[in-house]
mmCIF file of C-alpha atoms in Angstrom:
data_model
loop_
_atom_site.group_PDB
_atom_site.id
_atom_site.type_symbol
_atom_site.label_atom_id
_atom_site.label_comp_id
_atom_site.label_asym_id
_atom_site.label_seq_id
_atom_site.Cartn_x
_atom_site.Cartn_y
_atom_site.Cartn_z
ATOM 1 C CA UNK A 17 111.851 117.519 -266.296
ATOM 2 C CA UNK A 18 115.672 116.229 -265.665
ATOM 3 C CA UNK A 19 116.954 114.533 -268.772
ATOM 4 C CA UNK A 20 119.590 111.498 -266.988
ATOM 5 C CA UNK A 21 123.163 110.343 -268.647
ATOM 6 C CA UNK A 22 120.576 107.310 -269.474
ATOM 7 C CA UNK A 23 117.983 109.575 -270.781
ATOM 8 C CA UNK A 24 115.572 108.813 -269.054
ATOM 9 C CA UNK A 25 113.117 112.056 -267.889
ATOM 10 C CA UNK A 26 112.962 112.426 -263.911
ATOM 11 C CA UNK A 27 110.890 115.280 -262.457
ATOM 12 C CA UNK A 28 112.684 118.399 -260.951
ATOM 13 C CA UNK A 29 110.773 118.336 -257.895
ATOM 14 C CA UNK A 30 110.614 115.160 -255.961
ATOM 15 C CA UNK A 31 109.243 113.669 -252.598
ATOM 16 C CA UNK A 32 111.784 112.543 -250.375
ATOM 17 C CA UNK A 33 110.339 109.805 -248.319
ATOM 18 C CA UNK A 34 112.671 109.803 -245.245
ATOM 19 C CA UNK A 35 109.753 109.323 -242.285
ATOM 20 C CA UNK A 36 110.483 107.381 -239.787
ATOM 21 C CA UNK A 37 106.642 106.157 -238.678
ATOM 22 C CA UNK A 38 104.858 104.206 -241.607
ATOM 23 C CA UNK A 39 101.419 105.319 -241.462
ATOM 24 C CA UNK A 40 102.902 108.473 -241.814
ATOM 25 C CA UNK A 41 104.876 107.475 -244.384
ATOM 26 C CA UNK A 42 101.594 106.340 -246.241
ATOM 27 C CA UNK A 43 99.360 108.997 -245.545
ATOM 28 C CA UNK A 44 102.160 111.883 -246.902
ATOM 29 C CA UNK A 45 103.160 110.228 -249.959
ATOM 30 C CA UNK A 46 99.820 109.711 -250.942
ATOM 31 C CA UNK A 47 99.440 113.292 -250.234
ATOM 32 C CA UNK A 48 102.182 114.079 -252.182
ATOM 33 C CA UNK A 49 100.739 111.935 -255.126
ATOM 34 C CA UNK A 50 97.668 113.674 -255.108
ATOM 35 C CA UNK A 51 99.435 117.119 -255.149
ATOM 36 C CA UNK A 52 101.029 116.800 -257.696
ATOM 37 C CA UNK A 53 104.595 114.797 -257.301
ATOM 38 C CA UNK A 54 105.591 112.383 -259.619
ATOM 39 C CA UNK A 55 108.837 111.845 -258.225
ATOM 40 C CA UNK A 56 109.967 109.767 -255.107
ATOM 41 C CA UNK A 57 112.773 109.095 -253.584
ATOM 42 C CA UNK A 58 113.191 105.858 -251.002
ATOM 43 C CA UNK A 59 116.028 103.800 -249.367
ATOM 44 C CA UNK A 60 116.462 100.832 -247.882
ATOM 45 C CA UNK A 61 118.413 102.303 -245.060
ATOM 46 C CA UNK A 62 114.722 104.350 -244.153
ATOM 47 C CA UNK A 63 113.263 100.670 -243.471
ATOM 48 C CA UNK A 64 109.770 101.881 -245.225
ATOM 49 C CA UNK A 65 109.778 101.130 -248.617
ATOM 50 C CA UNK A 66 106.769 98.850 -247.950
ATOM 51 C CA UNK A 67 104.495 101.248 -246.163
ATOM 52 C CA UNK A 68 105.811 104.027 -249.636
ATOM 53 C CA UNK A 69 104.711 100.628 -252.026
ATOM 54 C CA UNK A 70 101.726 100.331 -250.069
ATOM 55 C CA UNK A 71 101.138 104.623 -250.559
ATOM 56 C CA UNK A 72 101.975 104.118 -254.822
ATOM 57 C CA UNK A 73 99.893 101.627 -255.358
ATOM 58 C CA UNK A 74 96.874 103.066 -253.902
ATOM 59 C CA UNK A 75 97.469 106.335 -255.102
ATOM 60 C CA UNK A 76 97.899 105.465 -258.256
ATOM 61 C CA UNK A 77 94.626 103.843 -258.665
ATOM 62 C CA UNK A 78 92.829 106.388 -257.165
ATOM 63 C CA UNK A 79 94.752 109.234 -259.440
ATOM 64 C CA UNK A 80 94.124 107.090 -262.425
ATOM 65 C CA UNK A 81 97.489 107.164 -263.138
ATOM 66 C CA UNK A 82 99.628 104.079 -264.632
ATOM 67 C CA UNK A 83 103.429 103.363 -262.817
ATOM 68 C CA UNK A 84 105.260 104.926 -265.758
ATOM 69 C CA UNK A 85 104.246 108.257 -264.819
ATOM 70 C CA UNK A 86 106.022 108.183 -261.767
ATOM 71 C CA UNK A 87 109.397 108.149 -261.263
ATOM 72 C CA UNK A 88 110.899 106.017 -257.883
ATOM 73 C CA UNK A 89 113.944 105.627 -256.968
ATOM 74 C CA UNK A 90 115.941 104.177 -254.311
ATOM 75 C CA UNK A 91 119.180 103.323 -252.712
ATOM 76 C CA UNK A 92 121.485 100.500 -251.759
ATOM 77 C CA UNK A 93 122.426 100.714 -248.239
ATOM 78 C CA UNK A 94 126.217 100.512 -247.129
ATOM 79 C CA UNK A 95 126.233 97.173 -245.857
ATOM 80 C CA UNK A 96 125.430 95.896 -249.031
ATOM 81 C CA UNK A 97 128.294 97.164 -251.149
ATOM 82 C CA UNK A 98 130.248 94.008 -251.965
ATOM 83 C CA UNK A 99 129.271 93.108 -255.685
ATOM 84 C CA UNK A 100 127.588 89.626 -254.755
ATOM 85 C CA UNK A 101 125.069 91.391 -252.647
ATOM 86 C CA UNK A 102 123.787 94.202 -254.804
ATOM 87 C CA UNK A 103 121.451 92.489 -257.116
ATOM 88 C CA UNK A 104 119.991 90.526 -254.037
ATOM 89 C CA UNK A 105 119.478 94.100 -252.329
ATOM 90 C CA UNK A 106 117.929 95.683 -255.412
ATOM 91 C CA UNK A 107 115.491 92.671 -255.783
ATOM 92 C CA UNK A 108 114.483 93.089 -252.203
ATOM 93 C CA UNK A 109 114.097 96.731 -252.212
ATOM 94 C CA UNK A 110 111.728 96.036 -255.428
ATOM 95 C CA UNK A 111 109.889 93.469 -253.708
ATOM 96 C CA UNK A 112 108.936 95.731 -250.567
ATOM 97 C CA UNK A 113 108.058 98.693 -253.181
ATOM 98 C CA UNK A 114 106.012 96.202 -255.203
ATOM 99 C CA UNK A 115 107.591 97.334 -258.148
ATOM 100 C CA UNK A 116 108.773 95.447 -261.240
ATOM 101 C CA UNK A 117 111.304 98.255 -262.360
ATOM 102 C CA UNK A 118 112.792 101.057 -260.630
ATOM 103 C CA UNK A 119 113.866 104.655 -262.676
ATOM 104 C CA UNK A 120 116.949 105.074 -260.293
ATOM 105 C CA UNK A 121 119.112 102.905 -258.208
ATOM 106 C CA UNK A 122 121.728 105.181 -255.965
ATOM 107 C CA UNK A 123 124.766 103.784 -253.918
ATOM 108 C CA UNK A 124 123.733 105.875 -250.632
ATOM 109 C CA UNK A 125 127.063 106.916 -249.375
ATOM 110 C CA UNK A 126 130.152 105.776 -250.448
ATOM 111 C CA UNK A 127 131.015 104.470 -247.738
ATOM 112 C CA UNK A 128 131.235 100.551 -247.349
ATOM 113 C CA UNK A 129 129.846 99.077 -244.453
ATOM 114 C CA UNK A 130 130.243 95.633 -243.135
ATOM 115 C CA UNK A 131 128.413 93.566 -244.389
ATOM 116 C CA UNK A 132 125.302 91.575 -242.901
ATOM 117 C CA UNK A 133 121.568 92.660 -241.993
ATOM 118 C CA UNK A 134 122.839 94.913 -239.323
ATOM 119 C CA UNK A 135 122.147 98.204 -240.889
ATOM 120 C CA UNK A 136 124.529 100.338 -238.590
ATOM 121 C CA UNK A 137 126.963 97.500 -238.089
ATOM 122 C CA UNK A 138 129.651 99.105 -234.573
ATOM 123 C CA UNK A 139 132.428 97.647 -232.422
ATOM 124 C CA UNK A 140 132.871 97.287 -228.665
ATOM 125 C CA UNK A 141 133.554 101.012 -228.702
ATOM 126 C CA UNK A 142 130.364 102.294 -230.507
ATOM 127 C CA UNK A 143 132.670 102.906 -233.902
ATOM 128 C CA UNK A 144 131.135 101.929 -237.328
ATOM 129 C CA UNK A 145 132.804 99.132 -238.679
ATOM 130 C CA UNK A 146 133.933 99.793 -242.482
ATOM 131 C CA UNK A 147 134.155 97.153 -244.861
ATOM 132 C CA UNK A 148 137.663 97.610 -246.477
ATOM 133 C CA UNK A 149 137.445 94.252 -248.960
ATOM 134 C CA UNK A 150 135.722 96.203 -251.633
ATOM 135 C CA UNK A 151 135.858 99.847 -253.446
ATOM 136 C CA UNK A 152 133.147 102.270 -254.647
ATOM 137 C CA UNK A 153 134.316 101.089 -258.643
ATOM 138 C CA UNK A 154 133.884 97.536 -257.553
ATOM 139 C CA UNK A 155 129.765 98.651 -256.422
ATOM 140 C CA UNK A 156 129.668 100.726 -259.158
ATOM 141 C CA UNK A 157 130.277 97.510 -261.747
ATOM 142 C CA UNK A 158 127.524 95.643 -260.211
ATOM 143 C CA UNK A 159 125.487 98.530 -260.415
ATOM 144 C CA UNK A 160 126.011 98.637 -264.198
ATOM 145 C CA UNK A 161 124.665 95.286 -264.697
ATOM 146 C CA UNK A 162 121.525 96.286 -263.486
ATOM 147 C CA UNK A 163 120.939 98.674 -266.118
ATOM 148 C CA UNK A 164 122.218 95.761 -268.384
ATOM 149 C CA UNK A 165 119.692 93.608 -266.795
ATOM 150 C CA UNK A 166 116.589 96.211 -268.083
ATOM 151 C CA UNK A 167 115.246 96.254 -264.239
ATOM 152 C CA UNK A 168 116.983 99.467 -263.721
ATOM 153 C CA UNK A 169 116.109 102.226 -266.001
ATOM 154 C CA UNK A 170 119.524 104.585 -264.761
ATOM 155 C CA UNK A 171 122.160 104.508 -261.964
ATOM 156 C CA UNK A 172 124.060 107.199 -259.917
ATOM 157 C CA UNK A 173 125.555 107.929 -256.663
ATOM 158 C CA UNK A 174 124.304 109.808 -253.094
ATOM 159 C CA UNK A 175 126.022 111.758 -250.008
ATOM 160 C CA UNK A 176 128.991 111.851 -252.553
ATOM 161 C CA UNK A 177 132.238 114.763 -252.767
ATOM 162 C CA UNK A 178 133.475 115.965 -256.047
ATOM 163 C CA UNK A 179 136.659 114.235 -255.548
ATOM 164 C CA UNK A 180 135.278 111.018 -255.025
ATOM 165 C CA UNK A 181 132.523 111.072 -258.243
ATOM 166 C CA UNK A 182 135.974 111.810 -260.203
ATOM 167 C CA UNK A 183 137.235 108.607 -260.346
ATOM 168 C CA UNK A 184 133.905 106.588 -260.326
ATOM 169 C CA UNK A 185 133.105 108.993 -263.601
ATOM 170 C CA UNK A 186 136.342 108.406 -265.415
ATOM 171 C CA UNK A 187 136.130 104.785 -265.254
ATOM 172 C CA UNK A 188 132.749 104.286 -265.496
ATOM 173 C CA UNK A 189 131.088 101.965 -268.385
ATOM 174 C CA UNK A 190 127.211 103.184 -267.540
ATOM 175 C CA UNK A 191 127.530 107.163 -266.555
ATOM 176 C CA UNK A 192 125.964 108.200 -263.065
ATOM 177 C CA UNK A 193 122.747 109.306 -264.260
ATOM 178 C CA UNK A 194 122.088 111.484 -260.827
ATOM 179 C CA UNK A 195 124.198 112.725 -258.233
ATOM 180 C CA UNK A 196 122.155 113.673 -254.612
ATOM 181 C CA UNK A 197 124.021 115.551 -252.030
ATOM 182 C CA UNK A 198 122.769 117.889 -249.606
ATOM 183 C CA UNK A 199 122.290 121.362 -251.113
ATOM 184 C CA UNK A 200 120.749 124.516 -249.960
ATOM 185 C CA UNK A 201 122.268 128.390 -249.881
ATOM 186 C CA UNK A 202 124.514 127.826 -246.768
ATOM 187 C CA UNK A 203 125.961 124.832 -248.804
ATOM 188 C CA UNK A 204 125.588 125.273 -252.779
ATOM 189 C CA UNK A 205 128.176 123.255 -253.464
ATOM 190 C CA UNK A 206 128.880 125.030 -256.752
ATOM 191 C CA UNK A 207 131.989 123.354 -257.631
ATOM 192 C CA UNK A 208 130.092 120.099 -257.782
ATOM 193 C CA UNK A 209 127.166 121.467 -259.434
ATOM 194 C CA UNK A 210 129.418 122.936 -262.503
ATOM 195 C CA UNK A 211 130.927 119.363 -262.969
ATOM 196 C CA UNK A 212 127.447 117.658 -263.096
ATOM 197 C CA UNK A 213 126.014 120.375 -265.971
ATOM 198 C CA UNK A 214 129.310 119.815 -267.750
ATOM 199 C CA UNK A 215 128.944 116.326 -267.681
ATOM 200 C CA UNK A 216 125.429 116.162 -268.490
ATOM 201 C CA UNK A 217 124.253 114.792 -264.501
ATOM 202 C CA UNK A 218 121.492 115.720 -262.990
ATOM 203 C CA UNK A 219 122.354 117.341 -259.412
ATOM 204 C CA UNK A 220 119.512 116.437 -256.705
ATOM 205 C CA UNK A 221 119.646 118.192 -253.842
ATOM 206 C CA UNK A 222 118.304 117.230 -250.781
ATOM 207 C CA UNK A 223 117.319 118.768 -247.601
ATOM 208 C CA UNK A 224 117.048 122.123 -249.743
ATOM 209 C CA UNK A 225 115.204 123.398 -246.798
ATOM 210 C CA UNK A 226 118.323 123.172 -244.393
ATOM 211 C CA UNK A 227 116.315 119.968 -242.803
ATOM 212 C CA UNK A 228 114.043 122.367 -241.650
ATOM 213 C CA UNK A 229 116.511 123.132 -238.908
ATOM 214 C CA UNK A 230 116.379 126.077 -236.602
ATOM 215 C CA UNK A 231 118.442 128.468 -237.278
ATOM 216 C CA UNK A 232 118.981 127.247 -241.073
ATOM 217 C CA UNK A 233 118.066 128.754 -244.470
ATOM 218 C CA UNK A 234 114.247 128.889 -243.798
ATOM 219 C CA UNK A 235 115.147 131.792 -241.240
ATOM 220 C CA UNK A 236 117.793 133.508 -242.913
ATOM 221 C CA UNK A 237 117.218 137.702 -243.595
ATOM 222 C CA UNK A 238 117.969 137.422 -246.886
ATOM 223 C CA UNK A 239 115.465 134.878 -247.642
ATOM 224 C CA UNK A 240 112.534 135.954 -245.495
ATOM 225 C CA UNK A 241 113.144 139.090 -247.303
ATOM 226 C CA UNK A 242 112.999 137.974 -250.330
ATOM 227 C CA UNK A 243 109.853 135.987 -249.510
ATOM 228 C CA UNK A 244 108.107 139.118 -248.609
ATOM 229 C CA UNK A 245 108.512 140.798 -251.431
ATOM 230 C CA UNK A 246 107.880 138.316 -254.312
ATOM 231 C CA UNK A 247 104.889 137.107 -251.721
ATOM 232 C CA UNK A 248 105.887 133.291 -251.260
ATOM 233 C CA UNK A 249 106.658 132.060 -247.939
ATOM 234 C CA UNK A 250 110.592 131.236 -247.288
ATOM 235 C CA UNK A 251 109.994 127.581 -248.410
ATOM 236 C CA UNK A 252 108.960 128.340 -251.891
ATOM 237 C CA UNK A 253 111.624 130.811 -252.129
ATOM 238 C CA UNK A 254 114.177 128.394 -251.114
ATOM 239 C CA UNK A 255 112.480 125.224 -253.683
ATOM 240 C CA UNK A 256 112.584 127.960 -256.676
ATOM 241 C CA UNK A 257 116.164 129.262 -256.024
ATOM 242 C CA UNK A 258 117.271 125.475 -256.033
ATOM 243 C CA UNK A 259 115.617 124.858 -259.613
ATOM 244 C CA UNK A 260 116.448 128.326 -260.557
ATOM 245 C CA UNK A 261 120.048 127.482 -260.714
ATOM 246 C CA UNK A 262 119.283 124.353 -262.359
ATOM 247 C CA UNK A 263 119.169 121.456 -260.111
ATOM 248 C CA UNK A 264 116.375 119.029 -259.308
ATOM 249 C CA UNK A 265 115.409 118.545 -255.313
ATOM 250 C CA UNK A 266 113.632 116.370 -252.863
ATOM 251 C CA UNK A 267 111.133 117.744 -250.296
ATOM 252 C CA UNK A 268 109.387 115.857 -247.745
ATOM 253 C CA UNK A 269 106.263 117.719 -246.777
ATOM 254 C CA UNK A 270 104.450 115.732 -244.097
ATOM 255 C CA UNK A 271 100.763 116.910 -244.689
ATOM 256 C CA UNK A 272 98.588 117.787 -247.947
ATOM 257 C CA UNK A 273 98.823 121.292 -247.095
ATOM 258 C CA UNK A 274 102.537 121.248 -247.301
ATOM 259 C CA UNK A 275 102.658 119.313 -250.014
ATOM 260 C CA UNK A 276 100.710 121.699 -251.774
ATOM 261 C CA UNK A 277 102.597 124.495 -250.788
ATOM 262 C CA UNK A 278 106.032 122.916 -251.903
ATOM 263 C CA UNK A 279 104.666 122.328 -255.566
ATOM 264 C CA UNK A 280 103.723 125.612 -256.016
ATOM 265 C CA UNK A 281 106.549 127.045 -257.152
ATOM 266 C CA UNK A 282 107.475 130.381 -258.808
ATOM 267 C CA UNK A 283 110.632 131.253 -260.582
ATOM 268 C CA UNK A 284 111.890 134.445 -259.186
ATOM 269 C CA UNK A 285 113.047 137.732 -260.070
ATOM 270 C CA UNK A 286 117.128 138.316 -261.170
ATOM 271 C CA UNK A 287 117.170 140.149 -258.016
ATOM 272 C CA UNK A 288 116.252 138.103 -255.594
ATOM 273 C CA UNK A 289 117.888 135.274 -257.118
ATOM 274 C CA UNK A 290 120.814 137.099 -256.665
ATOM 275 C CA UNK A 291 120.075 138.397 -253.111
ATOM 276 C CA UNK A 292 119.841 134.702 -252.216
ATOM 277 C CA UNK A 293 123.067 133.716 -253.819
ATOM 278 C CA UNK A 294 124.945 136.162 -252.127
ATOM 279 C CA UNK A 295 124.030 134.656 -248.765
ATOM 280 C CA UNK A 296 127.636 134.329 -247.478
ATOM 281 C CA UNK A 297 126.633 131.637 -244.120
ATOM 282 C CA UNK A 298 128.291 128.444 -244.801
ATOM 283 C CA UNK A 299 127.113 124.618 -243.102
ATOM 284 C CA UNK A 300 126.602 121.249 -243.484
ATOM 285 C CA UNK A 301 123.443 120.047 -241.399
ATOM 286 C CA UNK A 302 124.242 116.119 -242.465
ATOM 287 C CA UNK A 303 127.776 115.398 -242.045
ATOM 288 C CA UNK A 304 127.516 111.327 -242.979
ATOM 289 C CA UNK A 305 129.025 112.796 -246.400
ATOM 290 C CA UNK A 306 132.189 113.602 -244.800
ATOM 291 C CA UNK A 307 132.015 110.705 -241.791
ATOM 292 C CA UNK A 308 130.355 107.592 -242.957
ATOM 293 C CA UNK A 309 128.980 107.652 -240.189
ATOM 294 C CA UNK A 310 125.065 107.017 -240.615
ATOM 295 C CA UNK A 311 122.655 110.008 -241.357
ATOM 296 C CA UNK A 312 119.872 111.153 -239.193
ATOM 297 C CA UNK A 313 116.178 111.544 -239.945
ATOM 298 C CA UNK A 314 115.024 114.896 -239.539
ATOM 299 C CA UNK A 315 112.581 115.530 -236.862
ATOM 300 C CA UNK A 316 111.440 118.524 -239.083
ATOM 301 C CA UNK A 317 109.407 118.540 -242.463
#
C-alpha cells in the first residue's frame, strides 16, 4: 500500500483499464478482480467506464468483497477543464462507474482542450484545438472542491512534467495526492520521482511494460537476463523493479493468466536491481505528455 497527500491507502499494483472493446473490458477486469487487484484505474477519455462499472459490480459480489476494498480512480478528460464543467464531468464519470465515491480523481493531461462533447476536438487542418480561456491552477481549484464536497476521497494530476507539477504544487490548497506519468527503465524519470518522495506523492507509473511495444523494455538484454536468472519472466522483472524503487504502477493484463502472472511479484536481488538501472536506452513510447496531442491505446497487453 501507497499512503496519498490525503491519506488515503491505494494499492501499489493497479489495473489499468485502457481497452478499447467493452466485453473485453469486462471480462479482464473481472479477471483482474479475481486475481487479486484491488486497484483500477479508468478515464473518461477510454469511453468504458460503464462496461469497468458493469465488471466491479459483479465481481465484487461474486468475490464477496464490499466497494471499500477497492480502490478506482479516474480522470477528467481535456475538454472538460474549464471550472464550470468539472463537477458535471466527475458526476457523469460516477454515474457510468455506478459508483457513489471515487478514491482518485486525475486531470489527464494538462493540456486544455476545447471544450464540448467532442473528445478530440481539430480544425480544418487536422490540428487539436487548445482551449486557452483557462489554466491548469484554475482545474486544479475545482478539483479541490471535490475533495471538499466528500465525493472524492484524493486528487492529483496525469501525463504531467516536473516543471509543470511545480507550480500546481506551490499553490495548491488540497496537495496532488498521485502523480501518473509513463515510467519504465528506458524512461525512469528520476528527477520527477525524487520530487514526489520528497513531497510525500505517490508516483504511478504507467505503461511500466514499455506498452508492450516491440523493441521496448520487455526485450531488452539486460532484463531478459535478469529474468533468467532470478527465474521470472521479463514482465515480472520489469513490475518488481518499478515497486522496487518505490513507485506504484498500472498493468493491463488482458486474460486471467496474465493477470495472474502480473500479481505475482518478487522483489529482486541488489544485483539485478542494479543491472536494470543501469540500462542506459532512453524513450518515450506516449508522447501526448510533451504534445497534447491525444494518447493512443496500446494494441499490446
Amino acid at each position: 500500500m501507497e499512503t496519498t497527500n490525503n491519506t488515503i491507502h491505494m494499492p501499489v499494483l493497479g489495473f489499468g483499464t485502457l481497452i478499447p472493446d467493452a466485453a473485453e473490458t469486462i471480462s479482464a477486469t473481472r479477471d483482474a478482480l479475481k486475481a487479486g487487484f484491488r486497484h483500477f484505474d479508468c478515464a473518461e477519455r477510454y469511453r468504458n467506464e460503464s462496461a469497468v462499472g458493469e465488471a466491479l459490480q459483479a465481481g465484487l459480489s461474486a468475490e464477496g468483497l464490499s466497494r471499500e476494498e477497492i480502490f478506482v480512480t479516474t480522470k477528467l478528460w481535456n475538454t472538460n477543464h474549464r471550472p464550470d464543467r468539472v463537477e458535471a464531468a466527475f458526476q457523469a464519470s460516477l454515474n457510468r462507474l455506478g459508483l457513489t465515491y471515487l478514491d482518485l480523481y486525475l486531470i489527464h493531461t494538462p493540456f486544455a482542450f476545447q471544450p464540448g462533447a467532442e473528445q478530440d476536438p481539430r480544425d480544418e487542418n487536422g490540428n487539436v484545438i487548445y482551449d486557452r480561456e483557462v489554466t491548469l491552477l484554475d482545474t486544479w481549484r475545482a478539483m479541490e472542491k471535490l475533495v471538499d464536497s466528500g465525493r472524492c476521497r484524493a486528487i492529483g494530476l496525469s501525463d504531467i512534467s516536473l516543471n509543470e507539477l511545480l507550480p500546481i504544487y506551490e499553490a495548491a490548497r488540497i496537495k496532488p495526492a498521485v502523480v501518473q506519468v509513463e515510467s519504465h527503465p528506458y524512461l525512469p524519470e528520476t528527477e520527477l520521482l525524487e520530487f514526489c518522495k520528497e513531497k510525500g506523492i505517490v508516483f504511478l507509473a504507467f505503461a511500466p511494460l514499455g506498452h508492450g511495444i516491440k523493441p521496448g523494455p520487455l526485450e531488452d538484454p539486460a532484463v531478459l537476463s535478469v529474468a533468467a536468472r532470478v527465474g521470472k519472466t521479463p514482465a515480472q522483472v520489469l513490475l518488481a523493479w518499478a515497486i522496487q524503487r518505490g513507485t506504484a504502477l498500472l498493468t493491463t493484463p488482458r486474460t486471467a493468466a496474465r493477470a495472474q502472472e502480473n500479481f505475482d511479484i518478487s522483489f529482486l536481488p541488489q544485483d539485478a536491481f542494479d543491472e536494470i538501472n543501469s540500462i542506459q536506452t532512453r524513450q518515450r513510447f506516449n508522447a501526448v505528455v510533451k504534445t497534447g496531442v491525444p494518447g493512443f491505446i496500446a494494441k499490446g497487453s
